[in-house]
Each structure stands twice: as structure tokens, then as C-alpha cells.
CSV table of C-alpha atoms in Angstrom, one decimal:
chain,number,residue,atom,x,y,z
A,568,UNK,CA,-172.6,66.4,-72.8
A,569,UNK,CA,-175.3,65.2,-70.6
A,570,UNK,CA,-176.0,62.3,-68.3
A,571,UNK,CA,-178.4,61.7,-65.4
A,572,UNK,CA,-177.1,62.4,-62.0
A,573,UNK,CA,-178.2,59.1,-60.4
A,574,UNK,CA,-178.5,59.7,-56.8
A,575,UNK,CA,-179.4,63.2,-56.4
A,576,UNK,CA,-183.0,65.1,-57.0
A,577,UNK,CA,-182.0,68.2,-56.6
A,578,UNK,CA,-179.1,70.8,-57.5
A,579,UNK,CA,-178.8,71.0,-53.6
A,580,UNK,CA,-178.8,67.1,-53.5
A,581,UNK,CA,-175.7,67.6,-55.8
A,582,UNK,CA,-173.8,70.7,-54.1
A,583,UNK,CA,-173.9,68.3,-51.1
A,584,UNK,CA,-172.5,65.8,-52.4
A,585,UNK,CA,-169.6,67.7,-53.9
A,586,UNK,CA,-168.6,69.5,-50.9
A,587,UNK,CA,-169.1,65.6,-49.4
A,588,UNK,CA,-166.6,64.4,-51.9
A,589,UNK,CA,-164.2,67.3,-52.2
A,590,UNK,CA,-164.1,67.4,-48.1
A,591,UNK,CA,-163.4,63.7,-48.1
A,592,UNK,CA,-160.3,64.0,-50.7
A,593,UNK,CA,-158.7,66.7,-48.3
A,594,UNK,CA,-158.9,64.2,-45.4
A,595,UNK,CA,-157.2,61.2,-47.2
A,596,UNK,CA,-154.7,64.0,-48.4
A,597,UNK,CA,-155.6,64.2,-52.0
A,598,UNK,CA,-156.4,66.7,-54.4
A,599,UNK,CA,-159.7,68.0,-53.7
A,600,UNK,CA,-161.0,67.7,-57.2
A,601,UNK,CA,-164.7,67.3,-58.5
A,602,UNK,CA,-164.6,64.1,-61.3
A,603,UNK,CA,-167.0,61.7,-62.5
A,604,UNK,CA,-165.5,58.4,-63.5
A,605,UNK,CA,-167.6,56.7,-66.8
A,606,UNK,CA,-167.0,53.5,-68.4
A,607,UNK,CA,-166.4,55.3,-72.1
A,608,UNK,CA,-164.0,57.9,-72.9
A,609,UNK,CA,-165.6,60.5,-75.2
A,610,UNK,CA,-164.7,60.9,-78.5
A,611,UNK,CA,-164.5,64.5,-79.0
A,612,UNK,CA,-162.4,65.2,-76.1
A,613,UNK,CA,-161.3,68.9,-77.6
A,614,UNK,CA,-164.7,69.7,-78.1
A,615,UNK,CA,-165.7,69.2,-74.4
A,616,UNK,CA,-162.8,70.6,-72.7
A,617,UNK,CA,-163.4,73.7,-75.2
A,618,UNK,CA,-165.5,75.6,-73.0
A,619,UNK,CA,-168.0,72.2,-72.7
A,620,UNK,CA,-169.9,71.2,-69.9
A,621,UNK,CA,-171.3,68.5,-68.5
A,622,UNK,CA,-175.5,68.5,-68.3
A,623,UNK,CA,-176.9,66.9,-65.2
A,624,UNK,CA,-180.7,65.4,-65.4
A,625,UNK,CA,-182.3,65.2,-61.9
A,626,UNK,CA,-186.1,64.0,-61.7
A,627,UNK,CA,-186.5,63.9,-65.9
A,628,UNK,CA,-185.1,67.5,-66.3
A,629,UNK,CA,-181.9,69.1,-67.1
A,630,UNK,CA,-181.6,71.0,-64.6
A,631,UNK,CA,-178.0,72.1,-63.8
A,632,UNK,CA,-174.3,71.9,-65.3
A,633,UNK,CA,-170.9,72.1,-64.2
A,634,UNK,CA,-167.7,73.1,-66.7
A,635,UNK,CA,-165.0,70.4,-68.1
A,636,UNK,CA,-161.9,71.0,-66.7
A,637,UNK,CA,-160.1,68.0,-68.0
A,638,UNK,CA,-160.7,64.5,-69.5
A,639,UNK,CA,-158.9,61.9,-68.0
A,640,UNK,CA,-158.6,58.0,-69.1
A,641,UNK,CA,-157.1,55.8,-67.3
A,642,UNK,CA,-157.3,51.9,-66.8
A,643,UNK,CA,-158.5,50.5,-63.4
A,644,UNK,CA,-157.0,47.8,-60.9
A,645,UNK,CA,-159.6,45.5,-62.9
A,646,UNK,CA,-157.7,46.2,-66.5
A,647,UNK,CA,-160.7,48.2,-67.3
A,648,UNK,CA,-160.3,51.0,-69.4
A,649,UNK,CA,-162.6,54.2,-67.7
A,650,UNK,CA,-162.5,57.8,-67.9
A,651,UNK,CA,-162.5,60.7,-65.4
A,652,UNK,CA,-164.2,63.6,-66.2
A,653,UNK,CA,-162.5,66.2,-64.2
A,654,UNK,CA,-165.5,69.2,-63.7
A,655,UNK,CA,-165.3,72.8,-62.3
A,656,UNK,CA,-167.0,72.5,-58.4
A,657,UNK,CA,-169.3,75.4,-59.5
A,658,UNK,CA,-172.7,74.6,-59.9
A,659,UNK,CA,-174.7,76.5,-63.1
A,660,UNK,CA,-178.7,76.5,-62.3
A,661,UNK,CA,-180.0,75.9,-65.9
A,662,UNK,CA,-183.2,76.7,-67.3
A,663,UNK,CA,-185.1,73.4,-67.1
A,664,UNK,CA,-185.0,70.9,-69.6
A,665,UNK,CA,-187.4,67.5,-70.1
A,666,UNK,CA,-185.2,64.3,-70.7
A,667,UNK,CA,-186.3,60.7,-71.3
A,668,UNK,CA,-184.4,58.3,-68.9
A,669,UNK,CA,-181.3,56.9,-71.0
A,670,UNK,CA,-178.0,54.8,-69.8
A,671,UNK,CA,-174.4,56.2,-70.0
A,672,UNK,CA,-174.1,60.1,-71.0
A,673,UNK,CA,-175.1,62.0,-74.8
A,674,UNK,CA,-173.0,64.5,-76.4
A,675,UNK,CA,-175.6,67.4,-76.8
A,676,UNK,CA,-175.7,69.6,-79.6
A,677,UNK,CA,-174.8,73.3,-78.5
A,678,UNK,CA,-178.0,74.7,-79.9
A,679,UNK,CA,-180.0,72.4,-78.1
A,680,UNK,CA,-178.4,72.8,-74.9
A,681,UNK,CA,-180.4,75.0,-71.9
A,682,UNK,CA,-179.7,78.5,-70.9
A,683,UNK,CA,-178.4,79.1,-67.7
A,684,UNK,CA,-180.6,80.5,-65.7
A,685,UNK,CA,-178.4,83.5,-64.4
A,686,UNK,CA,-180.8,85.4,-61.7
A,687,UNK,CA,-182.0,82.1,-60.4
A,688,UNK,CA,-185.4,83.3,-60.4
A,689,UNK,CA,-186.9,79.6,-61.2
A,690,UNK,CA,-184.3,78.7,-58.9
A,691,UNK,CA,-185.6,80.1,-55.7
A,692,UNK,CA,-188.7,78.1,-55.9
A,693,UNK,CA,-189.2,74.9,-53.2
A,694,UNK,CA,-187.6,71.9,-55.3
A,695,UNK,CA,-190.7,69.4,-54.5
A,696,UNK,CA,-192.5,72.7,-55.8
A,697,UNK,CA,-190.4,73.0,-58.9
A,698,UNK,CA,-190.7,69.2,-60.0
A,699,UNK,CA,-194.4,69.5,-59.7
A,700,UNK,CA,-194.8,72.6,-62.4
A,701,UNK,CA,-192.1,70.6,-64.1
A,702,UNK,CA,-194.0,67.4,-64.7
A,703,UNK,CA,-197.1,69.5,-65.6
A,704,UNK,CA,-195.3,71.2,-67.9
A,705,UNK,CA,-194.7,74.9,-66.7
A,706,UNK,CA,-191.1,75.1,-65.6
């Protein structure tokens, strides 16, 4: 699956902001889980929690993705029916991917998903750095 991770530019922008979120369920003494909470549940539910992750778009590129570890829907205090998308805290640097701004999240096809980008090579470069070789077309 993929989505655009509104909010953050970075894969550091993101880590942040899970060790934000995880820190602040310990305090209000819940379980410190990474989720996402979307408005549609996905369809192919086995699919995703078979080894699926979830691809996260930063500045136009697909750029990271962390693991499904459970799919959750629930319906709010509103009546309205949402899902959580419960997700491993680990970050996977992927090998960067060009992506068209779209609304909600895509189910990507396997084959057309990114490589992770295991020595981090790419990785290591400043992110401002990174975006520009990106938007010329060299990352």
C-alpha cells in the first residue's frame, strides 16, 4: 500500500514523529503502538498483513516503509466507520520512487514496489541534497 505522509519531508521527519507519538502513548499509559488511522478499511486485508507494508511518499518520492502488523476497524465517537493501520516502529529506507500527489492511500502492486535500500548508501546523503537530485531526476 502506499500513501503520502502529510506532514513530514523526511524519513528523519517521520522517525521523529514516531518516537513523538509512541513516547506520548507511554505517558497517558497506553500501549505504545505505531498506527495510522484512514477513513477506508482496505479490502485485501490478508494481503497486507501478509508480509505487506505500508509505502510512505515524502516530497513526491517513495521514499521509506514500515511493515503491517495488524488492520484494525473500528467506528469513532462520531459513528464514523475508520480503520487503524497498526505498523512495525521500524523504519525501511527505500530506494526512491517518483509519485504524483493523490488523496487517501493505493494498494501497490508487488512488482512495482521499491527496493529497500539495505546499506543506506543514498541514505547518508543531506535530505535537502537528496530531494534536489531527486527532482532532477538522479536519485
Amino acid at each position: 500500500m502506499v500513501k503520502l505522509c502529510v506532514g513530514c519531508s523526511s524519513i528523519e521527519d517521520l522517525a521523529a514523529w514516531v518516537d513523538f507519538r509512541l513516547a506520548e502513548l507511554r505517558l497517558a499509559g497506553e500501549k505504545p503502538e505505531q498506527y495510522h488511522i484512514t477513513r477506508m478499511v482496505p479490502k485485501k486485508i490478508d494481503e497486507l498483513l501478509d508480509g505487506g507494508s505500508l509505502y510512505w511518499v515524502m516530497k513526491g518520492n517513495i521514499q521509506c516503509r514500515q511493515k503491517f502488523l495488524d488492520i484494525r476497524p473500528f467506528t469513532d465517537e462520531e459513528g464514523i466507520h475508520r480503520c487503524k493501520l497498526v505498523l512495525d516502529d521500524k523504519i525501511i529506507p527505500t530506494e526512491w520512487q517518483p509519485r504524483r500527489a493523490f488523496q487517501g492511500w493505493r494498494y501497490l502492486k508487488i512488482d512495482e514496489a521499491p527496493k529497500d535500500d539495505l546499506n543506506g548508501s543514498k541514505n547518508r546523503l543531506p535530505p535537502a541534497l537528496r530531494q534536489e537530485l531527486a527532482d532532477l531526476g538522479l536519485l
